[in-house]
Coordinates of C-alpha atoms (C1' of nucleotides) in Angstrom, one line a residue:
Chain A
M24 CA 16.2 -15.4 6.9
I25 CA 12.9 -14.5 8.3
K26 CA 11.1 -12.2 5.9
L27 CA 8.2 -9.9 6.3
V28 CA 4.6 -11.2 5.9
R29 CA 3.2 -11.2 2.4
G30 CA 1.4 -8.0 1.5
F31 CA 3.1 -6.1 4.3
K32 CA 6.0 -3.8 3.8
D33 CA 8.8 -1.8 5.5
I34 CA 9.0 1.9 4.9
L35 CA 12.7 2.5 4.7
P36 CA 14.6 5.7 5.7
A37 CA 14.9 6.6 2.0
D38 CA 11.1 7.2 2.1
T39 CA 10.2 8.1 5.6
A40 CA 11.1 11.8 5.1
L41 CA 8.5 12.0 2.4
W42 CA 5.9 10.2 4.5
Q43 CA 6.5 12.6 7.3
H44 CA 6.2 15.6 5.0
V45 CA 2.9 14.4 3.7
E46 CA 1.5 13.6 7.1
A47 CA 2.6 17.0 8.5
L48 CA 0.9 18.8 5.6
A49 CA -2.3 16.8 6.2
R50 CA -2.3 17.7 9.9
E51 CA -1.7 21.3 9.2
L52 CA -4.5 21.6 6.7
L53 CA -7.0 19.5 8.7
E54 CA -6.3 21.6 11.8
D55 CA -6.7 24.8 9.7
F56 CA -10.2 23.5 8.8
G57 CA -11.0 22.9 12.5
F58 CA -10.4 19.1 12.8
Y59 CA -9.1 17.5 15.9
E60 CA -7.0 14.4 16.0
L61 CA -8.6 11.2 17.4
R62 CA -6.4 8.2 18.1
I63 CA -8.2 4.9 17.9
P64 CA -7.1 1.3 18.4
L65 CA -6.1 -1.1 15.6
L66 CA -8.3 -3.9 17.1
E67 CA -12.0 -3.8 17.5
Q68 CA -14.8 -6.2 18.1
T69 CA -15.6 -8.0 14.8
E70 CA -19.3 -7.0 15.1
L71 CA -18.4 -3.3 14.7
F72 CA -17.4 -3.9 11.1
S73 CA -20.0 -6.4 10.1
R74 CA -22.7 -4.0 11.3
S75 CA -21.3 -0.9 9.7
I76 CA -19.5 -2.0 6.6
G77 CA -22.2 -4.5 5.8
A78 CA -22.2 -8.3 6.4
G79 CA -22.5 -9.1 2.7
T80 CA -19.5 -7.0 1.5
D81 CA -16.3 -8.5 0.3
I82 CA -14.4 -6.7 3.0
V83 CA -16.3 -8.4 5.8
E84 CA -16.9 -11.7 4.1
K85 CA -13.4 -12.5 3.0
E86 CA -10.8 -9.8 3.7
M87 CA -10.8 -9.2 7.4
Y88 CA -8.0 -10.4 9.8
T89 CA -10.4 -11.9 12.3
F90 CA -9.3 -14.1 15.2
T91 CA -10.6 -15.4 18.5
D92 CA -8.6 -14.1 21.4
R93 CA -7.8 -16.1 24.5
G94 CA -10.9 -14.9 26.2
G95 CA -13.1 -16.2 23.4
A96 CA -14.1 -12.8 21.9
S97 CA -14.0 -12.3 18.1
L98 CA -11.6 -9.5 17.3
T99 CA -10.7 -7.9 14.0
L100 CA -7.8 -5.7 12.8
R101 CA -9.6 -2.7 11.5
P102 CA -10.1 -2.8 7.7
E103 CA -11.1 0.9 7.7
A104 CA -11.3 3.8 10.2
T105 CA -14.8 5.2 9.9
A106 CA -16.5 2.5 12.0
S107 CA -14.1 3.0 14.8
V108 CA -14.4 6.8 14.7
V109 CA -18.2 6.5 14.9
R110 CA -17.9 4.0 17.7
A111 CA -15.7 6.4 19.7
Y112 CA -18.1 9.3 19.0
V113 CA -21.0 7.2 20.3
Q114 CA -19.2 5.4 23.1
H115 CA -17.8 8.6 24.7
R116 CA -21.0 10.4 24.0
L117 CA -19.1 13.2 22.3
Y118 CA -22.4 14.3 20.8
A119 CA -23.7 15.3 24.3
K120 CA -21.1 18.0 24.6
D121 CA -21.7 19.2 21.1
P122 CA -23.3 17.2 18.2
V123 CA -20.8 18.8 15.8
W124 CA -17.4 17.2 15.7
K125 CA -14.7 17.3 13.1
L126 CA -12.2 14.5 13.7
Y127 CA -9.3 13.0 11.8
T128 CA -7.1 10.0 12.3
I129 CA -4.0 8.6 10.6
G130 CA -2.8 5.1 10.7
P131 CA -2.7 1.6 9.2
M132 CA -5.7 -0.5 8.0
F133 CA -5.7 -4.2 7.3
R134 CA -7.3 -6.2 4.5
R135 CA -6.3 -9.6 3.3
E136 CA -6.5 -9.1 -0.4
R137 CA -4.2 -10.3 -3.1
P138 CA -1.3 -7.8 -3.2
Q139 CA -0.6 -5.8 -6.3
K140 CA 0.5 -2.3 -7.3
G141 CA -1.1 0.1 -4.8
R142 CA -2.7 -2.6 -2.8
Y143 CA -1.1 -3.9 0.4
R144 CA -2.5 -6.0 3.2
Q145 CA -1.4 -3.3 5.7
F146 CA -2.0 0.1 4.1
Y147 CA -2.2 3.6 5.5
Q148 CA -5.0 6.1 5.5
I149 CA -5.7 9.6 6.6
N150 CA -9.3 9.8 7.6
A151 CA -11.5 12.9 8.2
E152 CA -15.0 12.7 9.5
V153 CA -17.6 15.4 10.2
F154 CA -20.5 14.6 12.5
G155 CA -23.7 16.5 13.2
V156 CA -24.0 18.6 10.1
D157 CA -26.1 17.7 7.1
D158 CA -25.7 20.9 5.3
P159 CA -24.4 20.2 1.7
R160 CA -21.7 22.9 2.2
T161 CA -20.0 20.5 4.6
D162 CA -19.7 17.9 1.9
A163 CA -18.3 20.6 -0.4
E164 CA -16.0 21.9 2.2
L165 CA -14.6 18.4 2.8
I166 CA -14.0 17.9 -0.9
L167 CA -12.4 21.4 -1.1
L168 CA -10.1 20.4 1.8
L169 CA -9.2 17.2 0.0
M170 CA -8.4 19.0 -3.3
R171 CA -6.4 21.7 -1.6
F172 CA -4.3 19.0 0.0
M173 CA -3.7 17.4 -3.5
G174 CA -3.0 20.8 -4.8
R175 CA -0.4 21.5 -2.1
L176 CA 1.4 18.3 -3.1
E177 CA 1.3 19.4 -6.7
L178 CA -0.1 16.1 -7.9
P179 CA -0.3 15.9 -11.7
D180 CA -3.3 14.4 -13.5
I181 CA -5.8 13.8 -10.8
T182 CA -9.6 13.9 -11.3
L183 CA -12.4 14.3 -8.9
Q184 CA -15.6 12.3 -9.5
I185 CA -18.8 12.9 -7.6
N186 CA -22.1 11.2 -7.4
S187 CA -25.2 11.0 -5.1
L188 CA -26.5 7.7 -3.9
G189 CA -29.7 9.1 -2.5
C190 CA -31.3 8.3 0.8
P191 CA -33.5 5.5 2.3
E192 CA -36.4 7.4 0.7
C193 CA -35.3 7.3 -2.9
R194 CA -32.7 4.6 -3.1
P195 CA -35.1 1.7 -3.0
R196 CA -37.0 3.2 -6.0
F197 CA -33.8 3.3 -8.0
K198 CA -32.8 -0.2 -6.9
N199 CA -36.1 -1.5 -8.2
A200 CA -35.6 0.2 -11.5
L201 CA -32.1 -1.1 -11.8
E202 CA -33.0 -4.6 -10.9
S203 CA -35.7 -4.9 -13.4
F204 CA -33.3 -3.5 -16.1
L205 CA -30.7 -6.0 -15.2
T206 CA -33.1 -8.9 -15.2
S207 CA -34.2 -8.0 -18.7
H208 CA -30.6 -7.6 -19.9
S209 CA -29.0 -10.5 -18.1
G210 CA -28.2 -12.2 -21.4
Q211 CA -25.6 -9.5 -22.1
L212 CA -23.8 -9.6 -18.8
C213 CA -20.5 -11.3 -17.9
S214 CA -20.4 -14.0 -15.3
D215 CA -18.9 -11.6 -12.7
C216 CA -21.8 -9.2 -13.2
L217 CA -24.4 -11.9 -13.0
R218 CA -22.9 -12.8 -9.6
R219 CA -22.8 -9.2 -8.5
Q220 CA -26.3 -8.5 -9.7
D221 CA -27.9 -9.6 -6.4
Q222 CA -25.1 -8.7 -4.0
N223 CA -24.2 -5.3 -5.1
P224 CA -26.0 -4.2 -8.3
L225 CA -24.4 -0.8 -8.3
R226 CA -21.1 -2.3 -8.9
L227 CA -22.1 -3.3 -12.4
F228 CA -21.5 0.3 -13.5
D229 CA -17.8 -0.1 -13.3
C230 CA -17.4 -3.5 -14.9
K231 CA -14.5 -3.5 -17.4
V232 CA -16.0 -6.0 -19.8
P233 CA -16.9 -4.1 -23.0
S234 CA -20.3 -5.8 -23.5
C235 CA -21.2 -4.9 -19.9
K236 CA -20.1 -1.4 -20.4
E237 CA -22.2 -1.0 -23.4
T238 CA -25.3 -2.6 -21.8
M239 CA -24.9 -0.4 -18.7
Q240 CA -25.0 2.8 -20.7
D241 CA -28.7 2.4 -21.1
A242 CA -29.2 1.4 -17.4
P243 CA -31.2 3.8 -15.2
S244 CA -29.2 6.4 -13.4
V245 CA -29.3 7.1 -9.6
L246 CA -29.4 10.7 -10.4
D247 CA -32.7 10.4 -12.2
H248 CA -34.3 8.8 -9.2
L249 CA -33.3 11.2 -6.4
C250 CA -36.0 12.5 -4.3
E251 CA -36.6 16.2 -4.0
T252 CA -34.4 16.8 -0.9
C253 CA -31.5 14.6 -2.2
R254 CA -31.6 16.4 -5.6
A255 CA -31.4 19.7 -3.9
H256 CA -28.6 18.5 -1.6
F257 CA -26.6 17.3 -4.6
G258 CA -27.3 20.5 -6.5
S259 CA -26.0 22.5 -3.7
V260 CA -22.8 20.5 -3.4
K261 CA -22.1 21.0 -7.1
E262 CA -22.9 24.7 -6.7
S263 CA -20.4 25.1 -3.9
L264 CA -17.7 23.3 -5.8
E265 CA -18.2 25.5 -8.8
G266 CA -18.1 28.5 -6.5
F267 CA -14.6 27.5 -5.4
Q268 CA -13.6 26.5 -8.9
V269 CA -13.0 22.9 -8.0
P270 CA -13.3 20.9 -11.3
Y271 CA -15.3 17.7 -11.0
Q272 CA -16.8 15.0 -13.2
I273 CA -20.2 13.5 -12.4
N274 CA -20.1 9.7 -12.5
H275 CA -23.5 8.2 -11.8
G276 CA -21.8 4.8 -11.6
L277 CA -19.6 5.8 -8.7
V278 CA -20.3 3.5 -5.9
R279 CA -18.7 3.1 -2.5
G280 CA -17.8 -0.4 -1.4
L281 CA -19.3 0.0 2.0
D282 CA -23.0 -0.2 2.7
Y283 CA -23.3 2.8 5.0
Y284 CA -23.0 5.5 2.4
T285 CA -25.9 7.9 1.5
R286 CA -26.2 10.9 -0.8
T287 CA -22.9 12.5 -1.7
T288 CA -20.0 10.2 -2.7
F289 CA -16.7 11.2 -4.3
E290 CA -13.4 9.8 -5.4
V291 CA -10.1 11.2 -6.4
L292 CA -8.5 9.2 -9.2
A293 CA -4.9 9.2 -10.5
E294 CA -4.6 7.5 -13.9
S295 CA -0.9 6.9 -13.6
L296 CA -1.4 4.5 -10.6
G297 CA -2.6 1.7 -12.8
A298 CA -5.5 -0.5 -11.8
Q299 CA -5.7 0.7 -8.3
D300 CA -6.3 4.3 -9.2
A301 CA -8.3 5.7 -6.3
V302 CA -6.2 7.9 -4.1
A303 CA -9.0 9.1 -1.9
G304 CA -12.7 8.4 -1.5
G305 CA -15.5 9.3 0.7
G306 CA -19.0 10.4 1.1
R307 CA -22.0 10.9 3.4
Y308 CA -23.3 8.3 5.8
D309 CA -26.3 9.8 7.5
G310 CA -27.6 6.6 9.0
L311 CA -24.4 5.1 10.4
V312 CA -24.2 6.8 13.8
K313 CA -27.7 5.6 14.7
A314 CA -27.0 2.2 13.3
L315 CA -24.2 1.9 15.8
G316 CA -26.3 2.8 18.7
G317 CA -25.9 6.5 18.7
P318 CA -28.4 9.4 18.2
E319 CA -29.7 10.3 14.9
Q320 CA -26.7 12.4 13.7
P321 CA -25.5 12.7 10.1
G322 CA -21.9 12.1 9.1
V323 CA -19.7 12.7 6.1
G324 CA -16.0 11.9 5.6
F325 CA -13.2 10.8 3.4
A326 CA -10.1 8.5 3.4
I327 CA -6.9 9.2 1.6
G328 CA -4.8 6.2 0.6
L329 CA -1.4 7.2 1.8
D330 CA 0.5 4.4 0.1
R331 CA -0.9 5.4 -3.3
L332 CA -0.4 9.0 -2.7
I333 CA 3.3 8.4 -1.9
E334 CA 3.5 6.3 -5.0
L335 CA 2.5 9.4 -7.0
L336 CA 5.2 11.4 -5.2
A337 CA 7.9 8.8 -5.9
G338 CA 11.2 10.4 -6.7
R339 CA 10.6 13.4 -4.5
A340 CA 11.7 11.7 -1.3
Q341 CA 15.3 12.9 -1.6
V342 CA 14.1 16.5 -1.4
F343 CA 13.1 16.0 2.2
E344 CA 16.1 14.2 3.4
K345 CA 18.2 15.9 6.0
R346 CA 21.9 16.0 5.5
P347 CA 24.5 16.9 8.1
H348 CA 25.5 20.5 8.5
V349 CA 29.0 19.6 9.7
F350 CA 31.3 16.6 9.3
I351 CA 34.2 16.6 11.8
A352 CA 37.3 15.2 10.2
A353 CA 39.7 14.4 13.1
I354 CA 43.1 13.1 12.5
G355 CA 44.9 11.3 15.2
K356 CA 44.0 10.3 18.7
R357 CA 44.2 13.7 20.4
A358 CA 42.0 15.3 17.7
Q359 CA 39.5 12.4 17.8
S360 CA 38.8 13.0 21.4
V361 CA 38.4 16.7 21.0
G362 CA 36.2 16.2 17.9
F363 CA 34.0 13.8 19.8
Q364 CA 33.4 16.5 22.4
W365 CA 32.6 19.1 19.7
L366 CA 30.2 16.6 18.1
Q367 CA 28.1 16.5 21.2
D368 CA 28.3 20.3 21.8
L369 CA 27.2 21.0 18.3
R370 CA 24.2 18.7 18.6
L371 CA 23.2 20.6 21.8
Q372 CA 23.0 23.6 19.5
R373 CA 20.8 21.6 17.1
V374 CA 23.5 21.4 14.5
R375 CA 23.4 18.1 12.6
A376 CA 27.0 16.9 13.1
E377 CA 28.7 13.7 12.1
I378 CA 32.1 12.1 12.8
D379 CA 33.9 8.9 11.8
F380 CA 35.2 6.7 14.6
E381 CA 37.6 4.6 12.5
N382 CA 40.4 7.1 12.7
R383 CA 41.0 6.8 9.0
S384 CA 43.0 9.0 6.6
L385 CA 41.9 12.5 6.0
K386 CA 41.2 11.4 2.4
S387 CA 38.7 8.7 3.5
Q388 CA 37.1 11.1 6.0
M389 CA 36.6 13.7 3.3
R390 CA 35.1 11.1 1.0
R391 CA 32.7 10.2 3.7
A392 CA 31.8 13.8 4.3
D393 CA 31.1 14.1 0.6
K394 CA 29.0 11.0 0.6
L395 CA 26.9 12.3 3.5
E396 CA 26.6 15.6 1.6
A397 CA 27.7 17.6 4.6
S398 CA 27.7 21.4 4.1
Y399 CA 30.9 21.9 6.0
V400 CA 33.9 19.9 7.2
L401 CA 35.6 20.8 10.4
I402 CA 39.2 19.6 10.1
V403 CA 41.4 19.1 13.1
G404 CA 44.7 17.3 13.7
D405 CA 47.8 17.7 15.9
R406 CA 49.0 20.5 13.7
E407 CA 45.8 22.6 14.4
L408 CA 45.6 21.7 18.0
D409 CA 49.2 23.0 18.5
D410 CA 48.3 26.2 16.7
G411 CA 45.1 26.6 18.7
I412 CA 42.9 26.5 15.6
A413 CA 40.7 24.2 13.5
V414 CA 40.0 24.5 9.7
L415 CA 36.4 24.9 8.6
R416 CA 35.9 24.0 4.9
N417 CA 32.8 25.0 3.0
M418 CA 32.1 22.0 0.8
T419 CA 30.3 23.9 -1.9
T420 CA 32.6 26.9 -2.3
K421 CA 35.7 24.9 -1.2
E422 CA 36.7 28.0 0.9
Q423 CA 38.6 27.2 4.1
E424 CA 39.0 29.4 7.1
K425 CA 40.9 29.1 10.3
V426 CA 38.8 29.1 13.4
P427 CA 40.2 29.7 16.9
L428 CA 39.5 26.9 19.3
E429 CA 38.0 29.1 22.0
N430 CA 34.3 29.7 21.0
I431 CA 34.6 27.3 18.1
I432 CA 31.1 26.0 18.7
S433 CA 29.4 29.3 18.5
F434 CA 31.5 30.2 15.5
V435 CA 30.4 27.1 13.6
V436 CA 26.8 27.6 14.7
N437 CA 26.8 31.1 13.2
R438 CA 28.2 29.8 9.9
I439 CA 25.4 27.3 9.6
D440 CA 21.9 28.0 8.6
T441 CA 20.2 25.5 10.8
T442 CA 16.8 26.2 9.3
A443 CA 18.0 24.9 5.9
V444 CA 16.7 21.4 5.2
G445 CA 19.3 20.0 2.9
S446 CA 22.8 21.1 2.5
R447 CA 23.0 22.0 -1.2
Chain B
rG17 C1' -9.8 -16.9 -4.8
rU18 C1' -8.2 -17.0 -10.7
rG19 C1' -4.6 -15.9 -14.5
rG20 C1' 0.2 -13.9 -16.8
rG21 C1' 5.4 -12.4 -16.0
rU22 C1' 9.9 -12.7 -13.1
rG23 C1' 13.6 -14.9 -9.4
rU24 C1' 21.9 -14.9 -10.6
rA25 C1' 26.6 -10.1 -5.8
rG26 C1' 23.8 -4.8 -1.4
rC27 C1' 21.4 -2.6 -6.4
rU28 C1' 20.5 -2.9 -12.0
rC29 C1' 21.2 -6.9 -15.0
rA30 C1' 24.4 -10.3 -18.6
rG31 C1' 25.3 -15.5 -18.8
rU32 C1' 21.3 -21.9 -23.9
rA33 C1' 24.0 -26.9 -28.8
rG34 C1' 24.5 -28.4 -20.2
rG35 C1' 31.6 -27.7 -19.2
rC36 C1' 35.9 -23.1 -13.9
rA37 C1' 29.6 -17.9 -12.1
rG38 C1' 30.3 -12.4 -14.9
rA39 C1' 29.7 -6.8 -15.8
rG40 C1' 28.3 -1.9 -14.2
rC41 C1' 27.0 0.7 -9.9
rA42 C1' 27.7 0.6 -4.5
rC43 C1' 31.3 -0.6 -0.6
rC44 C1' 36.8 -0.7 1.3
rG45 C1' 41.9 0.6 0.1
rG46 C1' 45.7 2.8 -3.1
rG47 C1' 47.5 6.5 -7.1
rU48 C1' 54.2 9.3 -2.0
rU49 C1' 54.4 12.7 3.4
rG50 C1' 47.0 15.8 5.9
rU51 C1' 41.8 17.6 1.7
rG52 C1' 35.8 15.1 -1.3
rG53 C1' 33.3 14.6 -6.3
rC54 C1' 36.1 12.9 -12.1
rC55 C1' 39.8 9.3 -13.8
rC56 C1' 43.2 4.9 -13.1
rC57 C1' 44.6 0.4 -10.2
rG58 C1' 43.5 -3.3 -6.6
rG59 C1' 40.2 -5.6 -3.0
rC60 C1' 35.6 -7.3 -0.5
rG61 C1' 31.2 -9.6 -2.0
rG62 C1' 27.1 -15.2 -4.6
rU63 C1' 23.8 -22.0 -0.7
rC64 C1' 22.4 -18.8 -9.2
rG65 C1' 14.8 -18.3 -4.6
rA66 C1' 14.1 -23.4 -2.1
rG67 C1' 13.7 -28.9 -2.5
rG68 C1' 14.1 -33.1 -5.6
rG69 C1' 15.3 -35.6 -10.4
rU70 C1' 18.2 -36.6 -15.2
rU71 C1' 23.6 -36.4 -16.3
rC72 C1' 30.6 -37.8 -15.8
rA73 C1' 28.9 -32.6 -15.3
rA74 C1' 23.0 -28.3 -14.2
rA75 C1' 22.3 -21.0 -13.2
rU76 C1' 21.1 -23.7 -18.0
rC77 C1' 16.9 -29.7 -19.0
rC78 C1' 12.5 -32.0 -16.0
rC79 C1' 9.1 -32.1 -11.5
rU80 C1' 7.5 -29.7 -7.0
rU81 C1' 7.4 -25.5 -4.0
rC82 C1' 8.0 -20.5 -2.3
rA83 C1' 8.5 -15.4 -3.1
rC84 C1' 8.0 -11.0 -5.9
rU85 C1' 5.2 -8.5 -9.6
rC86 C1' 1.1 -7.1 -12.9
rA87 C1' -4.0 -7.9 -14.0
rC88 C1' -9.0 -10.0 -12.8
rC89 C1' -11.7 -9.5 -8.4
rC90 C1' -12.1 -5.7 -4.6
rC91 C1' -11.0 -1.0 -3.0
rA92 C1' -8.1 4.0 -0.3

RNA sequence: GUGGGUGUAGCUCAGUAGGCAGAGCACCGGGUUGUGGCCCCGGCGGUCGAGGGUUCAAAUCCCUUCACUCACCCCA
């Protein structure tokens, strides 16, 4: 048997209804907030990611699916969406028509990590990006949108954490302070942290080793090193969130894994997910558009991890499954051919109808109707055909009524509430 | 990349002093002539993850390998 590739997965019919529901809700909300959908390719030039995400990051260094295509170009399956969205914004000069764009995209990303709970090599994200506005209310609005989405899904036990990483003005000052702190405390750090110290010193803030945690409590905070404008910006984000009663925690150790982030960063965490507890994350990236060859335009965005979100919603999938409205139980050859005609006619009227082609006993056909959770069963055999009727049984009330064969389709259509999702 | 746990029927799992591969659920049929769920009876279904070794005999012991899973790491 040929099996699927490690770290990849099939999303089976038992779950697709839930995925569709979540995606539809996201589209609805995003479009209410003025976002337009952008569809971008799965494959990009490798350089796009090494330049945006950062050549030294783990993603670029050891997690990308990169290959040389037959023409000799180095291509990469996208490990995230923002780089592609920025590329499209720049390449098509969207900024020339209007510098302000609110774009979203939904689709799979690829990272070759070791699979575990909530971490797959192909995983799905909903991405939203806003270009051309550096007003802190945009940051807040984006977070509000995100939290409304979570609220609409009725997710339990989620927390929002926010932080500011500063800008090219103030970040170097903080980095210096942090570096000298780390150098003087290197004796108390674990081997992982000593390795991270040069590559990505901010990461030390979320090390899980107790001694590191303790040491880092005395480490300098980014928030104490923000310049005047960054401080004001962050203050305004917080103020807006409070104005909309969005509860948040400040986590000065909150870091993004990608180099391009500036100022506001945020993450939505769900404890019940286990080690991979970030359901959504994002932040501002004011230098990225320019770094990718575009004009000096600010940007801010987020990504929602769909796989993890669905995980949180596990068990609710059944609610969104669509059961048949009518099951046609046809006994005998003559009835079978009449029933097959009705089946197609009902579907023309957007009634979900099913039939069994095996010409089995009425008992088996009833059993099948029950298994499919059909709302009604339309019973027809030689007896009914001779009398010019069929029997319509309501499976919940067990009431049966005789239906004349002429106009039978419209009769059934009227009995059924085609707007109802399930049948019970 | 590093560690731990687990691989037996479609699913959830039993099965060790090595001795005929099991249960529940699911699926199919039946419980008198044309009516579902509950109950009863019967049936279908397995290269015991794969390869090798020890043995008269291996799901069980040994070696190798693969997969899944959780955690580290990393991140949505």
